[in-house]
Amino acid sequence: MPKHEEKSSKTLNEAKNLVIELENELKHARASWSVFTTGNGLHRQSLRELINLSDERHTFDHIIRSSATMTVLSLCRLTDFDKPNRLTLSKLKSLINPAQYIEIYAENASSWHSEHLEYRKIERKAVIEHIPILHSQVSKFLKSTQLNNMRKLRDEALAHRLDLQSLRPTYDDIELVFKDAHNIVSLSSRLINGKSWDPKDYIEIEELKANDFWDRFEDGMKLKYASENPKSPQ
């Protein structure tokens, strides 16, 4: 294999693997976030009432606090500065680099419809046009107020226990960070694989899993409370 083809193949494989790893990391972050949101929601009023009657509040609080913390840590980790062996969104900018590799991705796009010359031209043109858009999205995301407040929270409050209540992200802040990260990974997948990544299905699955977890947690608490308080009305 000629050196330029070997380099093209290596770059494409690295980019494909990076996108898969980023998708998986976002899934892990969403799993933690789903545990937090489904356990902390108003629809869990019965669970809250049960917790107030038992001695399990510390367990519940620990799960809620840990799931929120893991969400913040995962999202911030993905937005750290790019270094060797780090899984970051910034790495997309170096791997999908218009100055060095745009022809690699354009040629790769041409192969998606090898039997249709017109489609090949369209895909090639679309990839060339969207690579700068990807770079712009990543840069804008890394400078966003919501993300930077979350990173300060990670660096100071979570790492050093400093009181930074004013930086505590809201539900909407975290959802916006998820949305921006999803859009970046989805566009990257489109440029590399010819198919956008749709996170909708896995988000629904993680919410179902989280609800099942809290259902089991609540059922366990009911059994424990009933055994410890046999004369209490159920």
PDB file of C-alpha atoms in Angstrom:
ATOM      1  CA  MET A   1       0.000   0.000   0.000  1.00  0.00           C
ATOM      2  CA  PRO A   2       1.415   3.440  -0.963  1.00  0.00           C
ATOM      3  CA  LYS A   3       2.342   5.682   1.974  1.00  0.00           C
ATOM      4  CA  HIS A   4      -0.380   8.247   1.279  1.00  0.00           C
ATOM      5  CA  GLU A   5      -3.034   5.501   1.188  1.00  0.00           C
ATOM      6  CA  GLU A   6      -1.669   4.014   4.395  1.00  0.00           C
ATOM      7  CA  LYS A   7      -1.849   7.437   6.060  1.00  0.00           C
ATOM      8  CA  SER A   8      -5.397   7.970   4.802  1.00  0.00           C
ATOM      9  CA  SER A   9      -6.512   4.591   6.114  1.00  0.00           C
ATOM     10  CA  LYS A  10      -4.879   5.191   9.503  1.00  0.00           C
ATOM     11  CA  THR A  11      -6.434   8.654   9.866  1.00  0.00           C
ATOM     12  CA  LEU A  12      -9.896   7.393   8.943  1.00  0.00           C
ATOM     13  CA  ASN A  13      -9.666   4.469  11.356  1.00  0.00           C
ATOM     14  CA  GLU A  14      -8.536   6.740  14.189  1.00  0.00           C
ATOM     15  CA  ALA A  15     -11.424   9.110  13.488  1.00  0.00           C
ATOM     16  CA  LYS A  16     -13.965   6.276  13.326  1.00  0.00           C
ATOM     17  CA  ASN A  17     -12.724   4.802  16.609  1.00  0.00           C
ATOM     18  CA  LEU A  18     -12.757   8.229  18.248  1.00  0.00           C
ATOM     19  CA  VAL A  19     -16.391   8.828  17.274  1.00  0.00           C
ATOM     20  CA  ILE A  20     -17.402   5.421  18.674  1.00  0.00           C
ATOM     21  CA  GLU A  21     -15.591   6.160  21.950  1.00  0.00           C
ATOM     22  CA  LEU A  22     -17.213   9.598  22.190  1.00  0.00           C
ATOM     23  CA  GLU A  23     -20.648   8.072  21.598  1.00  0.00           C
ATOM     24  CA  ASN A  24     -20.016   5.512  24.363  1.00  0.00           C
ATOM     25  CA  GLU A  25     -18.784   8.148  26.806  1.00  0.00           C
ATOM     26  CA  LEU A  26     -21.879  10.263  26.179  1.00  0.00           C
ATOM     27  CA  LYS A  27     -24.010   7.169  26.805  1.00  0.00           C
ATOM     28  CA  HIS A  28     -22.280   6.647  30.170  1.00  0.00           C
ATOM     29  CA  ALA A  29     -22.853  10.292  31.074  1.00  0.00           C
ATOM     30  CA  ARG A  30     -26.510  10.048  30.060  1.00  0.00           C
ATOM     31  CA  ALA A  31     -26.942   6.892  32.170  1.00  0.00           C
ATOM     32  CA  SER A  32     -25.821   8.825  35.268  1.00  0.00           C
ATOM     33  CA  TRP A  33     -27.975  11.807  34.342  1.00  0.00           C
ATOM     34  CA  SER A  34     -31.041   9.588  33.863  1.00  0.00           C
ATOM     35  CA  VAL A  35     -30.600   8.102  37.338  1.00  0.00           C
ATOM     36  CA  PHE A  36     -30.471  11.633  38.752  1.00  0.00           C
ATOM     37  CA  THR A  37     -33.443  13.043  36.836  1.00  0.00           C
ATOM     38  CA  THR A  38     -35.767  10.052  37.263  1.00  0.00           C
ATOM     39  CA  GLY A  39     -34.998   9.723  40.967  1.00  0.00           C
ATOM     40  CA  ASN A  40     -35.202  13.432  41.623  1.00  0.00           C
ATOM     41  CA  GLY A  41     -38.410  14.079  39.705  1.00  0.00           C
ATOM     42  CA  LEU A  42     -41.840  14.984  41.037  1.00  0.00           C
ATOM     43  CA  HIS A  43     -43.181  11.678  39.748  1.00  0.00           C
ATOM     44  CA  ARG A  44     -41.170  10.054  42.554  1.00  0.00           C
ATOM     45  CA  GLN A  45     -43.244  11.649  45.299  1.00  0.00           C
ATOM     46  CA  SER A  46     -44.134   8.226  46.717  1.00  0.00           C
ATOM     47  CA  LEU A  47     -40.427   7.419  47.017  1.00  0.00           C
ATOM     48  CA  ARG A  48     -39.737  10.680  48.811  1.00  0.00           C
ATOM     49  CA  GLU A  49     -42.555  10.053  51.271  1.00  0.00           C
ATOM     50  CA  LEU A  50     -41.180   6.590  51.969  1.00  0.00           C
ATOM     51  CA  ILE A  51     -37.670   7.960  52.484  1.00  0.00           C
ATOM     52  CA  ASN A  52     -38.974  10.466  55.021  1.00  0.00           C
ATOM     53  CA  LEU A  53     -40.452   7.576  57.018  1.00  0.00           C
ATOM     54  CA  SER A  54     -37.294   5.475  56.969  1.00  0.00           C
ATOM     55  CA  ASP A  55     -33.600   5.746  57.751  1.00  0.00           C
ATOM     56  CA  GLU A  56     -32.562   5.394  54.112  1.00  0.00           C
ATOM     57  CA  ARG A  57     -32.265   9.080  53.264  1.00  0.00           C
ATOM     58  CA  HIS A  58     -28.469   8.904  53.349  1.00  0.00           C
ATOM     59  CA  THR A  59     -28.532   6.103  50.757  1.00  0.00           C
ATOM     60  CA  PHE A  60     -30.915   8.001  48.483  1.00  0.00           C
ATOM     61  CA  ASP A  61     -28.953  11.246  48.837  1.00  0.00           C
ATOM     62  CA  HIS A  62     -25.710   9.427  48.078  1.00  0.00           C
ATOM     63  CA  ILE A  63     -27.117   7.934  44.859  1.00  0.00           C
ATOM     64  CA  ILE A  64     -28.548  11.276  43.724  1.00  0.00           C
ATOM     65  CA  ARG A  65     -25.365  13.172  44.565  1.00  0.00           C
ATOM     66  CA  SER A  66     -23.111  10.551  42.953  1.00  0.00           C
ATOM     67  CA  SER A  67     -25.131  10.377  39.729  1.00  0.00           C
ATOM     68  CA  ALA A  68     -25.093  14.176  39.377  1.00  0.00           C
ATOM     69  CA  THR A  69     -21.353  14.249  40.080  1.00  0.00           C
ATOM     70  CA  MET A  70     -20.616  11.500  37.544  1.00  0.00           C
ATOM     71  CA  THR A  71     -22.600  13.395  34.913  1.00  0.00           C
ATOM     72  CA  VAL A  72     -20.573  16.563  35.444  1.00  0.00           C
ATOM     73  CA  LEU A  73     -17.265  14.658  35.530  1.00  0.00           C
ATOM     74  CA  SER A  74     -18.045  12.779  32.314  1.00  0.00           C
ATOM     75  CA  LEU A  75     -19.108  15.872  30.370  1.00  0.00           C
ATOM     76  CA  CYS A  76     -16.149  17.906  31.609  1.00  0.00           C
ATOM     77  CA  ARG A  77     -13.704  15.116  30.840  1.00  0.00           C
ATOM     78  CA  LEU A  78     -14.878  15.144  27.218  1.00  0.00           C
ATOM     79  CA  THR A  79     -14.106  18.853  26.993  1.00  0.00           C
ATOM     80  CA  ASP A  80     -10.618  18.832  28.526  1.00  0.00           C
ATOM     81  CA  PHE A  81      -7.658  19.970  26.450  1.00  0.00           C
ATOM     82  CA  ASP A  82      -6.481  17.445  23.899  1.00  0.00           C
ATOM     83  CA  LYS A  83      -3.502  15.372  25.050  1.00  0.00           C
ATOM     84  CA  PRO A  84      -2.255  11.896  24.087  1.00  0.00           C
ATOM     85  CA  ASN A  85      -4.486   9.114  25.443  1.00  0.00           C
ATOM     86  CA  ARG A  86      -7.254  11.568  26.382  1.00  0.00           C
ATOM     87  CA  LEU A  87     -10.759  11.080  25.036  1.00  0.00           C
ATOM     88  CA  THR A  88     -11.854  14.609  24.150  1.00  0.00           C
ATOM     89  CA  LEU A  89     -14.025  16.394  21.626  1.00  0.00           C
ATOM     90  CA  SER A  90     -11.042  18.625  20.828  1.00  0.00           C
ATOM     91  CA  LYS A  91      -9.316  15.642  19.240  1.00  0.00           C
ATOM     92  CA  LEU A  92     -11.906  15.800  16.452  1.00  0.00           C
ATOM     93  CA  LYS A  93     -10.431  19.110  15.317  1.00  0.00           C
ATOM     94  CA  SER A  94      -6.976  17.597  14.849  1.00  0.00           C
ATOM     95  CA  LEU A  95      -8.183  14.386  13.183  1.00  0.00           C
ATOM     96  CA  ILE A  96     -10.760  16.049  10.933  1.00  0.00           C
ATOM     97  CA  ASN A  97      -8.443  18.864   9.945  1.00  0.00           C
ATOM     98  CA  PRO A  98      -9.334  20.763   6.755  1.00  0.00           C
ATOM     99  CA  ALA A  99      -5.757  21.917   6.202  1.00  0.00           C
ATOM    100  CA  GLN A 100      -4.259  18.415   6.344  1.00  0.00           C
ATOM    101  CA  TYR A 101      -6.935  15.789   5.851  1.00  0.00           C
ATOM    102  CA  ILE A 102      -9.875  17.289   3.985  1.00  0.00           C
ATOM    103  CA  GLU A 103      -9.072  15.313   0.828  1.00  0.00           C
ATOM    104  CA  ILE A 104      -9.035  12.065   2.830  1.00  0.00           C
ATOM    105  CA  TYR A 105     -12.594  12.614   4.064  1.00  0.00           C
ATOM    106  CA  ALA A 106     -13.789  13.945   0.724  1.00  0.00           C
ATOM    107  CA  GLU A 107     -12.458  10.859  -1.057  1.00  0.00           C
ATOM    108  CA  ASN A 108     -13.942   8.621   1.625  1.00  0.00           C
ATOM    109  CA  ALA A 109     -17.345  10.272   1.084  1.00  0.00           C
ATOM    110  CA  SER A 110     -17.096   9.538  -2.630  1.00  0.00           C
ATOM    111  CA  SER A 111     -17.000   5.822  -1.866  1.00  0.00           C
ATOM    112  CA  TRP A 112     -20.412   5.841  -0.159  1.00  0.00           C
ATOM    113  CA  HIS A 113     -22.155   5.885  -3.543  1.00  0.00           C
ATOM    114  CA  SER A 114     -19.488   4.445  -5.794  1.00  0.00           C
ATOM    115  CA  GLU A 115     -22.049   3.358  -8.395  1.00  0.00           C
ATOM    116  CA  HIS A 116     -23.619   6.818  -8.741  1.00  0.00           C
ATOM    117  CA  LEU A 117     -21.256   9.517  -9.962  1.00  0.00           C
ATOM    118  CA  GLU A 118     -23.672  12.355  -9.175  1.00  0.00           C
ATOM    119  CA  TYR A 119     -24.191  11.153  -5.593  1.00  0.00           C
ATOM    120  CA  ARG A 120     -20.425  10.874  -5.167  1.00  0.00           C
ATOM    121  CA  LYS A 121     -20.025  14.507  -6.175  1.00  0.00           C
ATOM    122  CA  ILE A 122     -22.793  15.606  -3.806  1.00  0.00           C
ATOM    123  CA  GLU A 123     -21.357  13.718  -0.827  1.00  0.00           C
ATOM    124  CA  ARG A 124     -17.859  14.951  -1.548  1.00  0.00           C
ATOM    125  CA  LYS A 125     -19.030  18.560  -1.742  1.00  0.00           C
ATOM    126  CA  ALA A 126     -21.084  18.216   1.460  1.00  0.00           C
ATOM    127  CA  VAL A 127     -18.128  16.859   3.443  1.00  0.00           C
ATOM    128  CA  ILE A 128     -15.820  19.636   2.247  1.00  0.00           C
ATOM    129  CA  GLU A 129     -18.419  22.254   3.238  1.00  0.00           C
ATOM    130  CA  HIS A 130     -19.219  20.746   6.647  1.00  0.00           C
ATOM    131  CA  ILE A 131     -15.724  20.140   8.029  1.00  0.00           C
ATOM    132  CA  PRO A 132     -15.245  23.882   8.781  1.00  0.00           C
ATOM    133  CA  ILE A 133     -18.730  23.872  10.346  1.00  0.00           C
ATOM    134  CA  LEU A 134     -17.642  21.059  12.673  1.00  0.00           C
ATOM    135  CA  HIS A 135     -14.588  23.058  13.752  1.00  0.00           C
ATOM    136  CA  SER A 136     -16.781  26.081  14.420  1.00  0.00           C
ATOM    137  CA  GLN A 137     -19.224  23.999  16.481  1.00  0.00           C
ATOM    138  CA  VAL A 138     -16.446  22.545  18.644  1.00  0.00           C
ATOM    139  CA  SER A 139     -14.848  25.956  19.247  1.00  0.00           C
ATOM    140  CA  LYS A 140     -18.173  27.580  20.116  1.00  0.00           C
ATOM    141  CA  PHE A 141     -19.127  24.721  22.435  1.00  0.00           C
ATOM    142  CA  LEU A 142     -15.832  24.840  24.353  1.00  0.00           C
ATOM    143  CA  LYS A 143     -16.358  28.570  24.984  1.00  0.00           C
ATOM    144  CA  SER A 144     -19.995  28.308  26.113  1.00  0.00           C
ATOM    145  CA  THR A 145     -20.946  29.792  29.477  1.00  0.00           C
ATOM    146  CA  GLN A 146     -22.844  26.680  30.565  1.00  0.00           C
ATOM    147  CA  LEU A 147     -19.887  24.412  29.881  1.00  0.00           C
ATOM    148  CA  ASN A 148     -17.301  26.689  31.473  1.00  0.00           C
ATOM    149  CA  ASN A 149     -19.388  27.083  34.630  1.00  0.00           C
ATOM    150  CA  MET A 150     -19.651  23.302  34.780  1.00  0.00           C
ATOM    151  CA  ARG A 151     -15.897  22.963  34.353  1.00  0.00           C
ATOM    152  CA  LYS A 152     -15.261  25.458  37.167  1.00  0.00           C
ATOM    153  CA  LEU A 153     -17.608  23.439  39.342  1.00  0.00           C
ATOM    154  CA  ARG A 154     -15.625  20.284  38.513  1.00  0.00           C
ATOM    155  CA  ASP A 155     -12.221  21.913  39.045  1.00  0.00           C
ATOM    156  CA  GLU A 156     -13.055  23.716  42.281  1.00  0.00           C
ATOM    157  CA  ALA A 157     -16.181  22.425  44.025  1.00  0.00           C
ATOM    158  CA  LEU A 158     -15.872  18.728  43.185  1.00  0.00           C
ATOM    159  CA  ALA A 159     -12.084  18.538  43.244  1.00  0.00           C
ATOM    160  CA  HIS A 160     -11.430  20.797  46.237  1.00  0.00           C
ATOM    161  CA  ARG A 161     -14.794  21.077  48.002  1.00  0.00           C
ATOM    162  CA  LEU A 162     -15.012  24.845  47.548  1.00  0.00           C
ATOM    163  CA  ASP A 163     -18.467  26.370  47.877  1.00  0.00           C
ATOM    164  CA  LEU A 164     -19.496  27.496  44.396  1.00  0.00           C
ATOM    165  CA  GLN A 165     -23.275  27.397  44.607  1.00  0.00           C
ATOM    166  CA  SER A 166     -23.545  30.205  42.060  1.00  0.00           C
ATOM    167  CA  LEU A 167     -21.950  27.952  39.441  1.00  0.00           C
ATOM    168  CA  ARG A 168     -24.133  24.948  40.108  1.00  0.00           C
ATOM    169  CA  PRO A 169     -25.589  24.034  36.696  1.00  0.00           C
ATOM    170  CA  THR A 170     -29.338  23.907  36.245  1.00  0.00           C
ATOM    171  CA  TYR A 171     -31.178  21.040  34.600  1.00  0.00           C
ATOM    172  CA  ASP A 172     -31.440  23.107  31.406  1.00  0.00           C
ATOM    173  CA  ASP A 173     -27.700  23.900  31.475  1.00  0.00           C
ATOM    174  CA  ILE A 174     -26.774  20.216  31.525  1.00  0.00           C
ATOM    175  CA  GLU A 175     -29.320  19.326  28.859  1.00  0.00           C
ATOM    176  CA  LEU A 176     -27.889  22.075  26.641  1.00  0.00           C
ATOM    177  CA  VAL A 177     -24.348  20.742  27.104  1.00  0.00           C
ATOM    178  CA  PHE A 178     -25.583  17.260  26.200  1.00  0.00           C
ATOM    179  CA  LYS A 179     -27.354  18.637  23.129  1.00  0.00           C
ATOM    180  CA  ASP A 180     -24.279  20.495  21.875  1.00  0.00           C
ATOM    181  CA  ALA A 181     -22.022  17.475  22.445  1.00  0.00           C
ATOM    182  CA  HIS A 182     -24.519  15.196  20.682  1.00  0.00           C
ATOM    183  CA  ASN A 183     -24.661  17.550  17.687  1.00  0.00           C
ATOM    184  CA  ILE A 184     -20.874  17.591  17.379  1.00  0.00           C
ATOM    185  CA  VAL A 185     -20.534  13.808  17.544  1.00  0.00           C
ATOM    186  CA  SER A 186     -23.476  13.364  15.174  1.00  0.00           C
ATOM    187  CA  LEU A 187     -21.932  15.673  12.567  1.00  0.00           C
ATOM    188  CA  SER A 188     -18.569  13.917  12.970  1.00  0.00           C
ATOM    189  CA  SER A 189     -20.232  10.570  12.341  1.00  0.00           C
ATOM    190  CA  ARG A 190     -21.894  12.022   9.249  1.00  0.00           C
ATOM    191  CA  LEU A 191     -18.566  13.257   7.889  1.00  0.00           C
ATOM    192  CA  ILE A 192     -16.760   9.982   8.585  1.00  0.00           C
ATOM    193  CA  ASN A 193     -19.388   7.283   8.118  1.00  0.00           C
ATOM    194  CA  GLY A 194     -21.986   8.966   5.940  1.00  0.00           C
ATOM    195  CA  LYS A 195     -24.609   8.527   8.633  1.00  0.00           C
ATOM    196  CA  SER A 196     -25.550  10.886  11.465  1.00  0.00           C
ATOM    197  CA  TRP A 197     -25.684   9.571  15.014  1.00  0.00           C
ATOM    198  CA  ASP A 198     -29.147   9.895  16.551  1.00  0.00           C
ATOM    199  CA  PRO A 199     -28.972   9.741  20.369  1.00  0.00           C
ATOM    200  CA  LYS A 200     -32.754   9.641  20.803  1.00  0.00           C
ATOM    201  CA  ASP A 201     -33.024   5.848  21.061  1.00  0.00           C
ATOM    202  CA  TYR A 202     -30.299   5.399  23.649  1.00  0.00           C
ATOM    203  CA  ILE A 203     -31.633   8.311  25.728  1.00  0.00           C
ATOM    204  CA  GLU A 204     -35.022   6.591  25.944  1.00  0.00           C
ATOM    205  CA  ILE A 205     -33.355   3.283  26.846  1.00  0.00           C
ATOM    206  CA  GLU A 206     -31.305   4.876  29.645  1.00  0.00           C
ATOM    207  CA  GLU A 207     -34.420   6.534  31.062  1.00  0.00           C
ATOM    208  CA  LEU A 208     -36.231   3.177  31.070  1.00  0.00           C
ATOM    209  CA  LYS A 209     -33.281   1.561  32.843  1.00  0.00           C
ATOM    210  CA  ALA A 210     -33.145   4.360  35.399  1.00  0.00           C
ATOM    211  CA  ASN A 211     -36.877   4.146  36.095  1.00  0.00           C
ATOM    212  CA  ASP A 212     -36.540   0.388  36.554  1.00  0.00           C
ATOM    213  CA  PHE A 213     -33.689   0.983  39.013  1.00  0.00           C
ATOM    214  CA  TRP A 214     -35.781   3.375  41.111  1.00  0.00           C
ATOM    215  CA  ASP A 215     -38.803   1.062  40.971  1.00  0.00           C
ATOM    216  CA  ARG A 216     -36.677  -1.722  42.434  1.00  0.00           C
ATOM    217  CA  PHE A 217     -35.162   0.651  44.990  1.00  0.00           C
ATOM    218  CA  GLU A 218     -38.622   1.773  46.111  1.00  0.00           C
ATOM    219  CA  ASP A 219     -39.953  -1.802  46.247  1.00  0.00           C
ATOM    220  CA  GLY A 220     -37.003  -2.801  48.420  1.00  0.00           C
ATOM    221  CA  MET A 221     -37.628   0.106  50.770  1.00  0.00           C
ATOM    222  CA  LYS A 222     -41.315  -0.805  51.054  1.00  0.00           C
ATOM    223  CA  LEU A 223     -40.453  -4.376  52.034  1.00  0.00           C
ATOM    224  CA  LYS A 224     -37.888  -3.209  54.571  1.00  0.00           C
ATOM    225  CA  TYR A 225     -40.237  -0.630  56.072  1.00  0.00           C
ATOM    226  CA  ALA A 226     -43.062  -3.184  56.290  1.00  0.00           C
ATOM    227  CA  SER A 227     -40.839  -5.704  58.084  1.00  0.00           C
ATOM    228  CA  GLU A 228     -39.607  -3.086  60.553  1.00  0.00           C
ATOM    229  CA  ASN A 229     -43.060  -1.580  61.123  1.00  0.00           C
ATOM    230  CA  PRO A 230     -45.546  -4.484  60.928  1.00  0.00           C
ATOM    231  CA  LYS A 231     -48.348  -2.504  62.550  1.00  0.00           C
ATOM    232  CA  SER A 232     -48.097   0.502  60.243  1.00  0.00           C
ATOM    233  CA  PRO A 233     -50.756   0.849  57.507  1.00  0.00           C
ATOM    234  CA  GLN A 234     -49.428  -0.075  54.065  1.00  0.00           C
TER     235      GLN A 234
END
